[in-house]
XYZ file of C-alpha atoms in Angstrom:
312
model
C -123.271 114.620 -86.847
C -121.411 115.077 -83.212
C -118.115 113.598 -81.629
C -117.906 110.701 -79.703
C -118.818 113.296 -76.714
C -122.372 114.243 -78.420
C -121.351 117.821 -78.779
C -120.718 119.080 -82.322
C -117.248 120.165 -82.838
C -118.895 123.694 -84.512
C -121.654 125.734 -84.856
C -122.647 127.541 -88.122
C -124.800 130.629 -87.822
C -126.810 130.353 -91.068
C -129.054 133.919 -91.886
C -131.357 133.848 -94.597
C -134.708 134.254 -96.510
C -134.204 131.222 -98.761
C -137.085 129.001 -99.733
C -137.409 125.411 -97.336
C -135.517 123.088 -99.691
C -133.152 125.083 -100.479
C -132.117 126.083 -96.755
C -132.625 122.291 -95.785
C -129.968 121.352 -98.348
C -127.173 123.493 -97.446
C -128.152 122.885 -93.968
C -128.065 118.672 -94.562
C -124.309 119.431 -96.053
C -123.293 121.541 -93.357
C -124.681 119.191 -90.815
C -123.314 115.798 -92.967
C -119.301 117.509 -91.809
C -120.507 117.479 -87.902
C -121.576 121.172 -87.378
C -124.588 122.033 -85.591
C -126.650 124.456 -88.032
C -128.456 127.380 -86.200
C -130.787 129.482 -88.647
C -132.456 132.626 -88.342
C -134.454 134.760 -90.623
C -132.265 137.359 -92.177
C -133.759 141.203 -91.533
C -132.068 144.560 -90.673
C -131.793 143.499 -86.952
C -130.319 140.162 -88.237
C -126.518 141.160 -87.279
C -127.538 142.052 -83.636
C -129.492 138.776 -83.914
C -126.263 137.091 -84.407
C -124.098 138.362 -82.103
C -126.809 137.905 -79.439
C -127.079 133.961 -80.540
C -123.407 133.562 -80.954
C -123.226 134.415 -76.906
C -124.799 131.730 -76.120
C -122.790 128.978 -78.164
C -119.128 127.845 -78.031
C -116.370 128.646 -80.376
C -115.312 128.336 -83.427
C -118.289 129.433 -85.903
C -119.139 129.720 -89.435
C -121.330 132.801 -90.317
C -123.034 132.120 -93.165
C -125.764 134.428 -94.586
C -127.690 134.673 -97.747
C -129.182 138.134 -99.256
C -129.231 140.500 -96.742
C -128.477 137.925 -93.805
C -125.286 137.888 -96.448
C -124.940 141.577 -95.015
C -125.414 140.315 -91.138
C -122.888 137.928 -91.462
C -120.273 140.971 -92.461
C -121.418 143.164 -89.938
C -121.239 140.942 -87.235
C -118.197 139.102 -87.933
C -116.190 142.004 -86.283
C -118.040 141.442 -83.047
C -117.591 137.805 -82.632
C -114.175 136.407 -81.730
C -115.347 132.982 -81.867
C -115.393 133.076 -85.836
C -113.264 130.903 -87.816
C -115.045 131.454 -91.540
C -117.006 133.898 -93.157
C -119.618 132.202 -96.598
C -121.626 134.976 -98.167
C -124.044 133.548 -100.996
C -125.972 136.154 -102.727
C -124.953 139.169 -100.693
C -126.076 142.288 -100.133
C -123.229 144.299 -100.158
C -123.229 146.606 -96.946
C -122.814 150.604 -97.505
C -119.255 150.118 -95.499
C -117.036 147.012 -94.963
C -115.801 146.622 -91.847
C -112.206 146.958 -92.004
C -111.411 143.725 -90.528
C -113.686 140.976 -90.372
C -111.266 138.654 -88.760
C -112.156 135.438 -90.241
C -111.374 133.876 -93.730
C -114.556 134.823 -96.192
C -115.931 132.893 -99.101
C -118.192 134.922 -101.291
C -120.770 132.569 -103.564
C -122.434 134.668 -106.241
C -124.427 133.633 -109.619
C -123.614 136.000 -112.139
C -127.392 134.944 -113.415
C -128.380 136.471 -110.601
C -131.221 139.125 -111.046
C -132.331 140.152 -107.607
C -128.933 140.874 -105.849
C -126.592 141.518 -108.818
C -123.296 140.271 -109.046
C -121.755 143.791 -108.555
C -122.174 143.427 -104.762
C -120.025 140.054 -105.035
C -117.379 142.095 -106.793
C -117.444 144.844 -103.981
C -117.663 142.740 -100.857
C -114.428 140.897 -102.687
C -112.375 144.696 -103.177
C -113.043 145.481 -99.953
C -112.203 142.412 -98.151
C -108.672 141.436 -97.250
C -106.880 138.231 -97.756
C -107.978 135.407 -97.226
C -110.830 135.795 -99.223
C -112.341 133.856 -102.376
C -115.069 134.097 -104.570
C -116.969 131.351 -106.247
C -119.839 131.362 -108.928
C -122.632 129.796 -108.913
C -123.165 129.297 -112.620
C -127.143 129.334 -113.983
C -128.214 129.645 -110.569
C -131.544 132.429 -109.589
C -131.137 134.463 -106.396
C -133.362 132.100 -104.458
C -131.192 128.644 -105.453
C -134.925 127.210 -106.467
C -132.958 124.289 -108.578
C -132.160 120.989 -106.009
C -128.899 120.983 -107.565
C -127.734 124.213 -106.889
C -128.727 124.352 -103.419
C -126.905 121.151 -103.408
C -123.588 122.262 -104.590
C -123.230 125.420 -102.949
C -124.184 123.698 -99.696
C -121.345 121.287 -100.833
C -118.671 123.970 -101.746
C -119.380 125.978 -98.337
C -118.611 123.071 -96.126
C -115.558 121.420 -98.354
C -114.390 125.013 -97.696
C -115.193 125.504 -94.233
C -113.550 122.089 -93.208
C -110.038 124.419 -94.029
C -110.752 126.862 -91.335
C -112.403 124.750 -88.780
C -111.038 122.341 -86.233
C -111.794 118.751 -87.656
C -114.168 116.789 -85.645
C -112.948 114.471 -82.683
C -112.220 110.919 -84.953
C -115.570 108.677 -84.546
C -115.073 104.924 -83.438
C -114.873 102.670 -86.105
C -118.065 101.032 -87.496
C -119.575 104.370 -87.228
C -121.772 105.836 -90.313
C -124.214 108.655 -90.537
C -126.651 108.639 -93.389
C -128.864 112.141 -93.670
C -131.110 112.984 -96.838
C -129.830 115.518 -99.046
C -132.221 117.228 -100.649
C -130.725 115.551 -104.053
C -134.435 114.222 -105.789
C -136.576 111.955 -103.151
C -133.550 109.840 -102.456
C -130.483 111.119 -102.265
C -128.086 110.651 -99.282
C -125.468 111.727 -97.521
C -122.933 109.292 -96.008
C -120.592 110.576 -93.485
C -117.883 108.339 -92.265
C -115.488 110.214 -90.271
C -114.143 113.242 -92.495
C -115.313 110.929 -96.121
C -118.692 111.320 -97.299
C -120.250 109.367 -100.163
C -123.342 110.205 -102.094
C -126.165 107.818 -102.108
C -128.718 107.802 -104.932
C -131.452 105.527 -106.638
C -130.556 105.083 -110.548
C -132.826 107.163 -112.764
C -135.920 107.459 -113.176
C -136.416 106.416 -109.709
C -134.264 108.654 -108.220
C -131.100 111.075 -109.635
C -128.140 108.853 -109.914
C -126.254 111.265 -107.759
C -124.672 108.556 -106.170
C -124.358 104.744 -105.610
C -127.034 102.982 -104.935
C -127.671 101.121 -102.007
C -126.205 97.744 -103.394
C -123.519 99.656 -105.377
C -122.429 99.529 -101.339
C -122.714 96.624 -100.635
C -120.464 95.380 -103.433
C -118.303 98.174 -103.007
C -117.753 97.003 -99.405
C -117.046 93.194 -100.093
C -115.033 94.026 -103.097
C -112.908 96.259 -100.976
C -112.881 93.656 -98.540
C -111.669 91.337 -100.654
C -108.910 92.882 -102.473
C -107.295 94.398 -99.401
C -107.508 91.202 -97.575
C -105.823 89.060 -100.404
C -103.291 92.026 -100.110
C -102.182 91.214 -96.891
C -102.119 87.751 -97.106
C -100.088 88.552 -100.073
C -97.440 90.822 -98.308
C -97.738 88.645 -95.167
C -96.295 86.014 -97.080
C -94.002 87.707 -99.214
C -95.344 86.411 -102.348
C -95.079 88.820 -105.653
C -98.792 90.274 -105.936
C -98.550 92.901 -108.382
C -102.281 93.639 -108.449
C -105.941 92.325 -107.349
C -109.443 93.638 -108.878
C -112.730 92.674 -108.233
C -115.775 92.627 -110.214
C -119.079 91.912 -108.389
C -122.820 92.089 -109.317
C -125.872 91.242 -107.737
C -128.955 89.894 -108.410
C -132.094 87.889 -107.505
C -133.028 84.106 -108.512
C -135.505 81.644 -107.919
C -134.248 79.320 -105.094
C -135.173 76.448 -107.114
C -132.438 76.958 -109.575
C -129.558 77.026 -106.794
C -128.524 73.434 -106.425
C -126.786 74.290 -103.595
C -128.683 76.058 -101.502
C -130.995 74.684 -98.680
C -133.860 77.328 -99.315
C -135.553 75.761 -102.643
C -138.657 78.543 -102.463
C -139.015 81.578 -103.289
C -136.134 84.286 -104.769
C -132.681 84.228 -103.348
C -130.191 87.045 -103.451
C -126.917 86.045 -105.555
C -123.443 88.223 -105.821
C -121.204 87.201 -108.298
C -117.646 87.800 -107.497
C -114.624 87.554 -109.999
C -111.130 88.189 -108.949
C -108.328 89.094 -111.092
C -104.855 88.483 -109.307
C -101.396 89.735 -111.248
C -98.193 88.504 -110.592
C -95.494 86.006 -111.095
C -97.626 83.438 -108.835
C -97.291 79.854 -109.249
C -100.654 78.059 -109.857
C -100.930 76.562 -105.609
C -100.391 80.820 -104.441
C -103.241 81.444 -107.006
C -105.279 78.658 -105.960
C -104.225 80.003 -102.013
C -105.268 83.743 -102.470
C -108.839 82.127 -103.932
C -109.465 80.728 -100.939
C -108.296 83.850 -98.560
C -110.974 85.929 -100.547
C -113.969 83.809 -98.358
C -111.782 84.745 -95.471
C -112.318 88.246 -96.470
C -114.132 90.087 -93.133
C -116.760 91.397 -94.684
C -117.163 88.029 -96.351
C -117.787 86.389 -93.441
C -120.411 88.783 -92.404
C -123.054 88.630 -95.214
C -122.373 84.608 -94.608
C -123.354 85.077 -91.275
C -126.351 85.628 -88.745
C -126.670 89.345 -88.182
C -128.204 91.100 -85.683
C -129.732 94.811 -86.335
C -130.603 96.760 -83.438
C -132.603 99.754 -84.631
C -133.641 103.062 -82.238
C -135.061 105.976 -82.277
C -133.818 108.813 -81.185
């Protein structure tokens, strides 16, 4: 994701030896909060590596480094003023700390772990100063081989990172980035602005990680709906206590909707009921019922729509 300029608002600096997926999926979740992921394969040289990438990239940065690119990450901190956060996951712990590293660190550690014990998670933490933290990465193998736990510590380093980095420049409204996630075959990433939902195909097609595409749909009108009955309500002073909408949707054969001018094929149906509180007399009830078609989002599914796709 970038700002409304193009530019990300950060760069993270990501060494490491980890298997495709699992890079790709901390990378997606990284990426999914608007920074611009630069990897590199983790060696001995890997810190000088760093600090001769960094040079060419602006401020702030995340180091991030698994295994021994864990141990670049420390070494090289010192070196780069430009660094606002320091994630370790499966570190190496380096002979000698630097005294300062100058940035906030998260260390990420399985305690399962059987290549890179979890000792060196304990002595990067004692020799660290504040602020530091240290998270574990329960039933997880050195290499994060399990989608899911690629998943979530891709997920924890960049809920954490957001802390320590500058947030991105606000995106104009209507705007929505969707990236895979490396959850199953189908499981998304929605960024809107600093939210992000998870997108998912029920099982067994997909994981269920998230909603499904028409989970969002409803989820959009129903939102729609309720706020906009709100307003009314407020606008007009009127004692709403509460609004709640149930929706579902489903497909039927065209022939069975009286009133619809299609009579072939299968038609897509959404059922919406609404559930008002309030000391309302019976014409307020009977007003708010027809301010939910007014709804915005309402109007949009009832009208044409034009999509526009690129590539790019």
């Amino acid at each position: 994701m970038t700002t409304q300029t193009g530019l990300p608002h950060a760069h993270a600096l990501f060494a490491h030896n980890l298997p495709a997926p699992a890079a790709a999926a901390i990378s997606r979740a990284l990426a999914a909060t608007g920074l611009a992921v630069h990897q590199l394969e983790a060696s001995a040289a890997a810190a000088d590596e760093l600090i001769r990438l960094a040079e060419h990239l602006p401020g702030p940065l995340l180091l991030l480094g698994h295994g021994i690119g864990g141990t670049a990450v420390l070494l090289a901190a010192p070196h780069l003023p430009a660094t606002a956060a320091i994630a370790t996951l499966a570190a190496i712990a380096p002979g000698e700390l630097p005294a300062k590293l100058g940035a906030p660190l998260l260390i990420l550690h399985s305690p399962t772990d059987n290549a890179v014990g979890v000792d060196h998670a304990r002595r990067i933490f004692q020799a660290a100063r504040h602020p530091k933290s240290f998270l574990a990465l329960d039933g997880a193998d050195h290499e994060l081989s399990t989608p899911g736990d690629a998943n979530y510590a891709g997920t924890l380093i960049a809920t954490w990172a957001a802390r320590h980095l500058p947030e991105p420049a606000a995106e104009p409204e209507g705007h929505v980035l969707v990236t895979e996630n490396g959850t199953g075959s189908y499981g998304q990433t929605i960024s809107v602005g600093r939210h992000l939902i998870a997108a998912d195909e029920p099982r067994p097609l997909g994981e269920d990680s998230g909603l499904s595409p028409y989970d969002l749909l409803l989820a959009g009108l129903g939102a729609c709906t309720s706020m906009t009955l709100r307003m009314y309500a407020e606008g007009k002073g009127w004692p709403l206590e509460r609004v709640s909408v149930a929706l579902r949707h489903s497909r039927v054969h065209a022939r069975d909707c009286a009133d619809c001018e299609t009579k072939d094929g299968r038609l897509d149906r959404i059922e919406r009921s609404i559930r008002i509180t309030g000391q309302l007399d019976a014409a307020q009830r009977a007003r708010l019922m027809e301010i939910a078609d007014r709804c915005p989002v309402h109007r949009t599914l009832h009208s044409e729509i034009i999509i526009d796709t690129a590539a790019y």
